[in-house]
XYZ file of C-alpha atoms in Angstrom:
699
model
C -15.154 1.264 43.489
C -11.137 0.040 43.649
C -11.062 1.599 39.738
C -12.237 5.115 40.650
C -9.502 5.091 43.221
C -6.657 4.451 40.583
C -8.049 6.943 38.448
C -7.715 9.498 41.016
C -3.842 7.952 41.623
C -3.197 8.167 38.663
C -3.118 11.578 38.650
C -4.216 13.482 41.431
C -1.029 12.025 43.037
C 1.437 13.148 40.574
C 3.899 15.897 41.339
C 4.238 19.556 40.553
C 7.511 21.200 40.192
C 6.312 24.998 40.869
C 6.073 26.367 44.721
C 2.593 28.643 44.355
C -0.247 28.418 45.676
C -2.739 28.660 42.719
C -6.546 28.596 42.234
C -9.604 26.627 41.324
C -11.729 26.585 38.490
C -13.695 25.081 35.971
C -12.485 24.516 32.055
C -13.795 23.140 29.019
C -17.724 23.780 30.915
C -18.773 23.877 27.030
C -16.274 22.723 23.739
C -15.912 26.054 22.634
C -14.027 26.877 26.104
C -11.594 25.003 24.668
C -10.139 25.746 21.394
C -6.773 23.988 19.735
C -5.545 24.354 16.697
C -2.450 22.957 15.733
C 0.301 24.426 14.566
C 2.661 23.173 11.402
C 5.945 22.645 10.728
C 6.617 25.839 9.279
C 4.972 27.104 12.721
C 2.249 27.993 10.862
C -1.223 28.156 12.690
C -3.649 25.095 10.376
C -7.070 26.758 10.250
C -4.870 29.919 8.439
C -4.253 29.849 4.689
C -1.733 27.500 4.189
C 1.789 28.511 2.587
C 2.921 27.935 -0.913
C 5.987 25.845 -0.013
C 3.787 22.951 1.499
C 0.992 22.894 -1.227
C 2.221 20.781 -4.043
C -0.083 20.208 -6.231
C -0.358 16.435 -8.044
C 0.341 16.139 -12.114
C -2.516 14.239 -13.526
C -2.482 10.459 -13.442
C -2.635 9.897 -17.248
C 0.555 12.252 -17.965
C 3.121 10.010 -17.029
C 5.000 7.656 -20.343
C 2.542 4.633 -21.841
C 4.864 2.017 -22.326
C 3.841 -0.987 -25.333
C 6.598 -2.904 -25.378
C 8.054 -4.665 -22.366
C 11.879 -3.513 -21.874
C 13.931 -5.961 -20.242
C 16.915 -4.210 -19.705
C 15.310 -1.262 -17.960
C 12.691 -2.585 -15.160
C 13.907 -2.639 -11.446
C 13.202 -5.398 -9.175
C 14.414 -6.046 -6.064
C 17.872 -6.986 -5.064
C 18.341 -10.586 -3.390
C 20.356 -12.911 -2.527
C 20.563 -16.537 -3.204
C 18.127 -16.992 -0.311
C 15.031 -17.102 -2.987
C 15.121 -20.541 -2.981
C 13.763 -20.506 0.624
C 11.406 -17.846 0.213
C 9.627 -19.607 -2.624
C 9.852 -22.854 -1.032
C 8.349 -22.169 2.179
C 5.765 -20.258 0.367
C 1.885 -21.766 0.825
C -1.868 -20.377 1.444
C -1.948 -16.099 1.391
C 1.859 -16.068 1.950
C 2.847 -17.435 -1.251
C 1.430 -14.066 -3.167
C 2.860 -12.121 -0.410
C 5.974 -13.195 -0.108
C 6.725 -13.716 -3.781
C 6.269 -10.596 -4.566
C 10.365 -9.709 -4.631
C 10.502 -12.539 -7.559
C 7.541 -11.561 -9.492
C 6.694 -8.192 -12.025
C 3.495 -6.793 -10.895
C 2.635 -5.563 -14.599
C -0.445 -7.232 -16.161
C -3.754 -7.381 -14.143
C -6.757 -5.984 -15.406
C -7.731 -8.595 -17.968
C -7.933 -6.575 -20.460
C -7.056 -7.998 -23.734
C -3.805 -5.516 -23.498
C -2.824 -7.431 -20.939
C -3.474 -11.011 -22.272
C -1.141 -10.191 -25.221
C 1.777 -8.843 -22.675
C 1.323 -12.336 -21.017
C 1.106 -14.216 -24.282
C 4.744 -12.297 -25.343
C 6.736 -13.179 -22.341
C 5.360 -16.534 -22.172
C 6.953 -17.048 -25.920
C 9.681 -14.732 -26.007
C 11.288 -16.520 -22.126
C 10.398 -19.790 -23.217
C 11.472 -21.446 -25.960
C 8.215 -23.592 -28.063
C 8.891 -26.783 -26.354
C 8.627 -25.810 -23.832
C 5.482 -23.420 -23.697
C 4.202 -25.657 -25.884
C 4.401 -28.277 -22.650
C 3.298 -25.858 -19.894
C -0.246 -25.274 -21.846
C 0.010 -29.415 -22.054
C 0.268 -29.195 -18.229
C -2.372 -26.880 -17.423
C -4.621 -28.277 -19.712
C -4.145 -31.580 -18.050
C -5.376 -30.171 -14.462
C -8.452 -28.770 -15.522
C -9.815 -31.660 -17.463
C -9.204 -33.874 -14.628
C -11.064 -30.801 -11.846
C -13.577 -30.627 -14.326
C -14.241 -34.328 -14.415
C -14.348 -34.527 -11.341
C -10.882 -36.424 -10.878
C -8.963 -36.496 -7.458
C -5.103 -35.127 -8.382
C -4.019 -38.802 -7.041
C -1.019 -38.904 -4.718
C 1.463 -35.991 -4.201
C 0.966 -33.318 -6.854
C 1.866 -33.588 -9.702
C 4.826 -30.522 -11.223
C 6.144 -29.160 -13.964
C 8.731 -27.702 -14.077
C 10.795 -25.082 -16.604
C 13.970 -25.990 -16.008
C 16.691 -22.947 -14.384
C 16.661 -19.864 -15.104
C 19.491 -17.989 -14.231
C 18.092 -14.134 -14.834
C 16.314 -12.989 -11.835
C 14.588 -10.453 -13.947
C 13.413 -12.812 -16.294
C 12.149 -15.612 -12.950
C 10.403 -12.658 -11.935
C 8.550 -12.167 -15.359
C 7.445 -15.520 -15.502
C 6.539 -16.072 -12.555
C 3.730 -13.030 -13.214
C 3.502 -14.320 -16.839
C 2.638 -17.297 -15.751
C 0.261 -16.154 -12.880
C -1.805 -14.194 -14.864
C -2.204 -16.790 -17.919
C -2.792 -19.510 -15.650
C -4.961 -18.266 -11.983
C -5.198 -22.092 -11.400
C -1.464 -22.484 -11.213
C 0.661 -21.493 -9.026
C 4.848 -20.990 -9.476
C 7.329 -22.058 -6.817
C 11.550 -21.174 -7.191
C 13.932 -23.757 -6.537
C 17.339 -22.882 -6.763
C 16.912 -20.994 -10.282
C 14.019 -23.382 -11.068
C 11.138 -22.601 -11.568
C 8.794 -25.101 -10.783
C 4.826 -25.165 -11.432
C 1.778 -27.032 -9.535
C -1.765 -26.922 -9.051
C -3.275 -24.362 -7.065
C -5.175 -26.131 -4.574
C -6.794 -22.676 -3.355
C -8.323 -22.191 -6.941
C -9.892 -25.207 -6.864
C -11.349 -24.710 -2.886
C -12.976 -21.417 -3.900
C -15.067 -23.145 -7.413
C -16.726 -24.986 -4.820
C -18.047 -21.168 -4.083
C -18.370 -19.256 -6.894
C -17.985 -19.968 -10.352
C -14.550 -21.050 -12.602
C -14.958 -17.456 -14.076
C -14.944 -15.588 -10.574
C -12.425 -17.502 -9.203
C -10.398 -16.865 -12.281
C -10.605 -13.460 -12.142
C -10.016 -13.840 -8.614
C -6.722 -15.028 -9.104
C -5.590 -12.841 -11.480
C -6.419 -9.545 -9.609
C -4.940 -11.665 -6.315
C -1.355 -12.267 -8.146
C -1.485 -8.189 -10.424
C -2.028 -6.605 -6.468
C -2.517 -3.368 -8.364
C -2.623 -1.010 -5.878
C -5.746 0.553 -5.113
C -7.711 -1.686 -6.803
C -10.713 -3.716 -6.162
C -12.384 -6.808 -7.029
C -16.071 -7.511 -6.737
C -17.457 -10.650 -7.132
C -21.171 -11.058 -8.349
C -24.625 -9.908 -6.176
C -25.368 -12.447 -3.685
C -28.555 -13.081 -1.739
C -27.877 -16.002 0.193
C -25.878 -14.904 3.619
C -24.717 -17.846 4.544
C -23.073 -18.388 0.946
C -21.556 -14.849 1.256
C -20.329 -15.418 4.577
C -19.007 -18.890 3.565
C -16.725 -16.799 0.502
C -15.928 -13.969 3.834
C -13.964 -16.586 5.991
C -12.245 -18.388 2.644
C -10.838 -15.150 1.602
C -9.694 -14.552 4.960
C -8.403 -17.179 6.184
C -6.361 -18.031 2.928
C -5.608 -14.006 2.834
C -6.559 -11.860 4.750
C -2.506 -11.228 5.626
C -3.105 -9.736 2.511
C -6.394 -7.693 1.560
C -9.716 -7.356 3.138
C -13.599 -8.013 2.314
C -16.604 -5.607 2.494
C -20.036 -6.348 2.225
C -22.098 -3.663 -0.364
C -25.735 -4.144 -1.149
C -26.554 -3.446 -4.832
C -27.730 -0.061 -4.909
C -31.846 0.025 -5.620
C -32.538 -2.972 -4.429
C -35.419 -4.065 -3.159
C -36.769 -5.014 0.246
C -36.391 -8.670 1.590
C -33.350 -10.692 0.460
C -30.992 -7.853 -0.370
C -28.187 -8.536 -3.554
C -25.318 -8.322 -1.699
C -21.630 -7.914 -2.706
C -18.647 -9.091 -1.661
C -15.567 -6.579 -2.448
C -12.271 -7.228 -1.861
C -9.091 -4.562 -1.736
C -5.593 -4.786 -0.608
C -4.474 -3.704 2.701
C -2.494 -0.350 3.341
C 0.639 -0.631 2.961
C 1.346 -4.336 1.076
C 4.215 -4.185 -0.671
C 5.099 -0.603 0.697
C 8.978 -1.991 0.910
C 9.343 -3.548 -2.301
C 11.336 -1.660 -5.235
C 8.243 -0.680 -7.329
C 8.829 -1.227 -11.326
C 8.862 0.853 -13.942
C 5.318 -0.161 -14.344
C 3.997 0.421 -10.678
C 5.586 3.976 -11.115
C 3.347 4.690 -14.076
C 0.708 3.084 -12.855
C 0.473 3.374 -8.840
C 0.655 6.965 -8.322
C -1.983 7.839 -5.369
C -4.229 10.805 -4.982
C -3.682 12.620 -1.603
C -5.859 15.038 -0.251
C -4.480 17.773 2.289
C -7.478 19.582 4.135
C -8.115 21.607 7.850
C -10.312 19.450 9.557
C -12.207 21.386 12.567
C -14.432 19.395 15.097
C -16.771 20.126 17.972
C -17.341 17.794 21.000
C -16.204 14.790 18.425
C -14.119 12.048 19.095
C -11.283 12.173 17.170
C -12.112 8.263 15.828
C -15.397 8.767 15.059
C -14.558 12.039 13.004
C -12.196 9.555 10.795
C -14.705 7.212 10.909
C -17.548 9.542 9.602
C -15.433 10.933 6.967
C -14.267 7.394 5.721
C -18.188 6.186 5.567
C -19.499 8.861 3.637
C -16.082 9.181 1.188
C -16.424 5.344 0.457
C -12.895 4.669 1.757
C -11.388 2.975 4.948
C -10.465 5.027 7.934
C -6.755 3.559 7.619
C -6.845 5.794 4.281
C -6.902 9.308 6.992
C -2.955 10.482 8.112
C -2.992 13.247 10.667
C 0.218 14.338 12.866
C -1.594 14.143 16.198
C -4.768 13.474 18.278
C -6.986 15.516 19.726
C -9.413 16.255 22.544
C -13.100 15.024 22.049
C -14.234 17.901 24.222
C -12.885 21.086 22.749
C -13.016 22.667 19.332
C -10.304 21.334 16.925
C -8.443 22.000 14.067
C -6.072 19.442 12.646
C -4.124 19.532 9.714
C -5.392 15.921 7.708
C -4.469 14.105 4.497
C -6.927 11.407 2.677
C -5.368 8.877 0.506
C -7.518 8.087 -3.131
C -9.775 10.869 -2.367
C -9.722 14.585 -5.363
C -10.331 17.853 -3.590
C -13.344 17.842 -6.047
C -14.813 15.004 -4.158
C -13.874 16.147 -0.348
C -15.767 19.701 -1.187
C -18.628 17.582 -2.255
C -19.515 16.035 1.137
C -19.268 19.572 2.909
C -22.816 20.175 3.710
C -23.231 16.382 5.036
C -20.954 16.462 7.700
C -21.438 20.210 9.279
C -24.684 18.002 10.505
C -21.497 16.271 12.746
C -20.323 19.621 13.688
C -17.096 19.637 11.590
C -15.891 21.266 8.315
C -13.564 20.887 6.196
C -11.846 23.728 4.744
C -8.085 24.302 3.055
C -8.201 21.784 -0.064
C -5.751 21.020 -1.675
C -3.381 17.985 -3.440
C -0.594 17.481 -2.230
C 1.763 14.208 -3.289
C 2.380 12.351 0.580
C 0.266 11.237 3.645
C 0.930 12.483 6.992
C 2.145 10.961 9.715
C 2.047 11.045 13.247
C 4.460 13.691 15.035
C 4.722 15.994 11.665
C 3.775 18.706 13.756
C 5.327 21.473 15.904
C 3.201 22.211 18.530
C -0.676 23.178 19.343
C -2.031 26.961 20.028
C -4.426 26.872 22.703
C -7.550 29.521 23.380
C -9.062 28.326 26.992
C -11.327 29.731 29.120
C -11.702 28.680 32.402
C -14.519 30.042 34.104
C -16.229 30.498 37.688
C -12.323 31.289 39.492
C -12.304 31.078 43.258
C -9.109 30.389 45.760
C -7.840 27.834 47.344
C -9.586 26.311 50.402
C -8.548 27.922 53.287
C -6.738 30.717 51.088
C -7.431 34.243 51.890
C -5.173 36.038 49.668
C -6.286 38.106 46.626
C -7.436 36.461 44.613
C -6.192 37.975 41.285
C -2.440 38.531 42.595
C -3.202 34.407 42.246
C -3.595 33.689 39.029
C -0.915 36.113 37.704
C 1.687 34.507 40.268
C 0.722 31.264 38.674
C 1.042 32.159 35.305
C 4.252 34.058 35.323
C 5.508 30.954 37.910
C 4.632 28.477 34.984
C 5.878 30.689 32.767
C 9.224 30.882 34.074
C 10.025 27.385 35.045
C 7.752 25.271 33.146
C 5.313 21.691 34.592
C 6.103 18.347 34.460
C 5.451 16.967 30.984
C 3.634 14.114 32.085
C 0.993 12.552 29.758
C -2.806 14.004 30.030
C -5.764 11.724 30.916
C -7.438 11.977 28.013
C -4.449 9.269 27.124
C -5.845 6.849 29.168
C -9.300 7.609 28.088
C -11.534 8.535 31.029
C -13.903 5.433 31.923
C -13.740 4.284 35.457
C -13.163 0.405 34.711
C -10.565 0.018 31.486
C -8.500 2.581 30.288
C -6.157 2.527 27.237
C -2.794 1.343 28.578
C -4.742 -1.904 30.090
C -5.548 -2.935 26.683
C -2.128 -1.742 25.079
C -0.952 -4.398 28.201
C -2.790 -6.999 27.197
C -1.757 -6.859 23.775
C 2.124 -7.294 24.143
C 1.299 -9.458 26.137
C -0.694 -11.172 23.346
C -3.349 -11.643 25.281
C -5.741 -10.524 22.137
C -8.953 -12.000 23.605
C -8.581 -10.002 26.868
C -7.368 -7.259 25.014
C -10.712 -7.088 22.956
C -13.117 -8.394 26.381
C -11.509 -5.067 28.040
C -12.283 -2.356 25.519
C -15.547 -3.954 25.073
C -16.021 -3.578 28.948
C -19.103 -1.705 30.300
C -19.170 1.001 32.652
C -21.607 1.009 35.392
C -24.305 3.581 32.930
C -27.527 2.410 31.844
C -27.365 3.753 28.323
C -27.696 1.877 25.128
C -23.256 1.650 24.185
C -22.623 0.014 27.873
C -25.735 -2.452 27.711
C -24.908 -3.606 24.441
C -21.267 -3.859 25.741
C -22.619 -5.720 28.929
C -24.372 -7.930 26.361
C -21.830 -9.367 24.732
C -19.480 -9.683 27.755
C -22.129 -12.073 29.090
C -23.287 -13.727 25.877
C -20.106 -13.353 23.495
C -22.515 -12.835 20.578
C -21.075 -10.317 18.202
C -23.928 -10.648 15.929
C -26.391 -9.684 18.939
C -24.306 -7.292 20.361
C -23.895 -5.041 16.425
C -27.803 -4.778 16.404
C -27.907 -3.303 20.286
C -24.497 -0.826 19.341
C -25.652 2.854 18.247
C -24.425 3.449 14.363
C -21.655 5.798 16.001
C -19.546 3.846 17.985
C -17.476 3.295 14.224
C -14.783 1.209 17.053
C -16.862 -0.638 18.496
C -18.242 -1.819 15.194
C -16.012 -2.341 13.466
C -14.711 -4.554 15.941
C -17.939 -6.543 16.537
C -18.144 -6.650 12.685
C -15.382 -8.673 12.299
C -15.441 -10.797 15.788
C -19.105 -11.800 14.008
C -16.928 -12.839 10.710
C -14.573 -14.434 12.525
C -15.119 -15.468 15.816
C -14.027 -15.309 19.529
C -11.166 -17.226 19.405
C -6.953 -15.675 19.478
C -7.240 -16.067 15.702
C -10.943 -14.597 15.533
C -9.788 -11.171 18.243
C -6.393 -10.655 15.491
C -8.145 -10.831 12.650
C -10.616 -7.967 14.815
C -8.111 -5.521 15.484
C -7.263 -5.284 12.185
C -10.516 -3.377 11.853
C -8.617 -0.867 13.438
C -6.225 1.265 11.067
C -2.918 0.790 12.558
C -2.292 4.857 14.235
C -5.384 2.911 16.622
C -4.424 -0.510 17.490
C -0.511 1.438 18.577
C -2.600 3.883 20.234
C -3.099 1.436 23.342
C 0.338 0.224 23.116
C 1.801 3.950 23.198
C -0.871 4.371 26.167
C 0.650 1.619 27.826
C 4.067 3.142 27.753
C 2.601 6.642 28.465
C 1.429 6.068 31.909
C 4.610 3.779 33.201
C 6.268 7.010 31.488
C 4.123 9.175 33.930
C 4.886 6.385 37.031
C 8.756 7.281 36.346
C 8.689 10.945 36.106
C 7.161 10.903 39.530
C 9.970 8.597 40.719
C 12.585 10.666 39.105
C 11.317 13.886 40.741
C 10.462 11.952 44.357
C 14.002 10.381 44.348
C 16.004 13.173 43.413
C 14.650 16.768 42.623
C 15.693 19.301 40.599
C 19.534 18.117 41.049
C 20.779 15.946 37.952
C 22.700 13.285 39.071
C 25.135 10.693 37.863
C 23.142 7.933 35.656
C 20.364 10.566 34.266
C 19.529 10.429 30.869
C 20.209 14.792 29.461
C 19.482 15.718 26.246
C 22.657 17.107 24.398
C 21.598 20.104 21.419
C 18.605 22.210 21.325
C 16.735 21.648 18.393
C 16.166 17.791 18.319
C 12.038 17.409 17.677
C 10.804 16.280 21.499
C 10.616 12.615 21.781
C 12.420 11.921 18.810
C 15.967 11.893 20.171
C 18.323 9.929 18.626
C 20.258 7.775 20.822
C 23.439 9.820 19.959
C 21.542 12.976 21.530
C 21.107 11.052 24.694
C 24.181 11.011 27.156
C 24.270 9.683 29.942
C 25.597 12.337 33.127
C 28.706 11.229 34.678
C 29.496 11.383 38.069
C 32.068 14.434 37.622
C 29.241 16.231 35.594
C 26.891 15.764 38.429
C 29.576 17.830 40.985
C 30.314 20.187 38.048
C 26.381 20.940 37.836
C 27.265 20.439 34.201
C 23.570 20.477 33.395
C 19.708 21.206 34.310
C 16.700 19.875 35.190
C 14.833 20.531 31.222
C 17.604 19.315 29.898
C 16.813 16.028 31.444
C 14.898 13.213 29.575
C 12.966 9.770 30.754
C 12.740 6.789 28.081
C 9.145 5.583 26.788
C 9.213 2.213 26.678
C 10.105 0.606 23.104
C 12.887 -1.548 21.804
C 15.308 0.856 20.892
C 15.829 2.822 24.260
C 18.692 2.612 26.954
C 17.464 3.116 30.750
C 18.936 5.705 33.273
C 21.852 3.820 35.224
C 20.965 5.029 38.706
C 17.532 4.202 40.927
C 15.382 5.103 37.725
C 16.694 2.132 35.554
C 16.239 0.191 38.221
C 12.876 1.163 39.073
C 11.904 0.751 35.078
C 13.216 -2.628 35.384
C 10.931 -3.603 38.496
C 7.869 -2.301 36.419
C 8.283 -4.481 33.669
C 8.289 -6.765 35.683
C 5.529 -6.766 37.179
C 3.816 -6.177 34.491
C 5.210 -9.612 33.162
C 7.162 -7.608 30.440
C 10.737 -8.285 31.444
C 11.592 -10.569 28.426
C 9.405 -8.288 25.771
C 11.214 -6.888 22.609
C 8.078 -4.218 22.301
C 6.839 -6.322 18.631
C 3.844 -7.235 18.332
C 3.899 -9.339 14.976
C 0.732 -10.834 14.416
C -0.765 -6.900 14.564
C 2.136 -5.398 12.583
C 3.423 -3.410 16.159
C 6.975 -2.583 16.539
C 6.878 0.077 18.816
C 11.162 1.741 18.673
C 10.407 3.929 22.291
C 11.444 7.150 22.406
C 12.552 9.808 25.276
C 10.242 12.880 27.089
C 11.991 15.470 28.571
C 10.338 15.921 32.290
C 10.168 19.137 31.727
C 8.521 21.786 29.028
C 7.250 25.293 29.279
C 4.404 26.677 27.388
C 5.114 29.478 24.625
C 3.581 32.899 24.059
C 1.534 33.110 26.612
C -0.975 35.989 26.887
C -3.661 35.789 29.315
C -6.515 38.788 30.578
C -9.118 38.338 33.118
C -12.546 39.602 32.604
C -15.770 39.680 34.761
C -18.326 38.320 34.177
C -22.306 39.006 35.628
C -24.588 35.995 36.021
C -28.121 36.164 37.031
C -29.707 34.198 39.141
C -33.530 33.052 39.675
C -34.143 33.710 43.678
C -36.611 32.836 45.556
C -40.446 34.708 44.504
C -39.023 35.909 42.060
C -36.590 38.365 43.071
C -33.034 39.072 41.186
C -29.485 39.293 42.386
C -26.415 40.557 39.822
C -23.054 37.902 41.087
C -20.256 39.125 39.689
C -17.451 36.031 39.030
C -14.358 36.061 37.698
C -12.796 34.416 34.044
C -9.555 33.512 32.782
C -8.909 33.722 29.094
C -5.203 32.536 28.477
C -3.961 31.232 25.174
C -0.432 29.759 25.208
C 1.435 27.307 22.538
C 2.702 24.152 23.748
C 5.288 21.578 21.813
C 3.890 18.406 19.969
C 2.408 16.053 21.965
C 1.734 18.422 25.352
C -1.242 18.824 27.160
C -2.941 21.938 27.408
C -4.758 20.517 31.114
C -1.373 19.472 32.610
C -0.265 22.631 32.024
C -3.208 24.109 33.373
C -2.698 21.736 36.197
C 0.561 22.660 37.270
C -0.755 26.694 37.191
C -3.735 26.178 39.155
C -2.381 23.590 41.377
C -5.604 21.568 41.054
C -7.052 18.587 39.605
C -9.638 17.987 36.696
């Protein structure tokens, strides 16, 4: 039972900052005993109607002016340097389509006749008649060789358009050529554009019709946000698998694929169509062109989600399924407890308010409700909240063992003590999962060490319970049979099924496991890394208080300024305490912060800083830069105050009479005491940790 011991050490051995005796009691007897309501950045509870200040209605998409001609003077492009040569020369496979975006214009994409006209117009405008004619001959020659099954002998043939000094013109040409001839690729060399056969196009033609390949590569090059491409329906599962494999192997960092059965399909071998869509944030950091601003305005719908006894990611997965989007289309300011009634602000992309309202009845079965539905103009980000309000019932109140003092006095003393002195700002148990064998921080450590297969195995490690979920996990670890495990895994385990589907598609290899992690939204991938950082922070604050107590000593880090949000202190607000400041008692303990691990933090210059280095060495992270490029994870780190205080505390003691049925039908009324307590906590603080300090009792 080594894991059980580890779990207890994490919390029961953590220190306290107050000196009262405390009391015992039961929290979360039912979800309704633990109500959490998010407080938005304006200080308003999200279960109330939103203020008009934050309810910005989007203009209708069609209000943007339409442009019928290409205006070379006013198009917006990424400012580049002469390094464009190496960018193009190094492109291959998916990278050609992804990296070359800074030199191309994403304007012509949807296969309409208008798009074709604009393509021809660009080529006719920017190329002289002879070059245009030679380009067409080159394209026809490539197609003829492919159609006649003649292999291209020797090095790949090339056709040069010559040097084109104007960067905007080059960008337009790159896009126009690829749109007119998707079976060709363009490469930039010293302001020269070279055209070559697209061998991936030819490879795809072995799997699908040439018409589909043609349309797919036009779609891929256009990179039109929020657009989709669907291959023709197919009854052959092995063939579909080959198409999935091709697209994800060549362009997996750019797009993702899903299979959907045709509506009204018959039993047996149903027709299933593969749909391709661009991954989120594909070209987030590239300057948008005039056309992108016109055509790519994204719809965002904000709402308040109420859920009961439901895990956050399960709720998001269910909503995504009902709305026909993916989990990463949802954004939220913070994660919420499972065993509770929670209210939180959320935003979903590409879904109108009307569409969200249409699923209200369906989601009630999962004990979810949505309200305060409205259009806004952007998504949410983690931490974009002021805090949380809690309404909690603690039942079965009792004195600590061997404490004979008046229970009501003990409760009053405890609450007032924490109101005035605060509590140690630990990350709560739910940050690490309630499993005994594997905690989320262990998965995060494996990801930081780029041990992708190990991270997957940890995620799918079963507990010692005989239920469908753990039986499925046990089967997987014994066989690594993702397909068989999927048939055993219950439908409601959204994360597990998403991971298994990817493993079935890509295999249980290092690369396959990387692709499997991409089945989770970014917020969830980084959650595991943050869990590891949180565990180390908990250990660090215990070491700090155990070593120096409540004194502020030389080498401590303190936060300067009162109005900086917790965990978002910039480095210039963090000050290293000097020997003179220690002697003069310049700072108080509530100003002391400790770093949460990342690449952009400084460590204390005392025993605590040495402790951090020893821990990183212990965990094999002494050279870790807290970036996982393969999963697109960057962890800058932050600072967290070691003490916090609850705000707006109110409480009430209540006697409850429980009637127990005794032997021979006799009835005895026994009065028990319950505590109804309400308070507000700053963002990223845990109510269970505050209650632990009040009660001096581990849950």
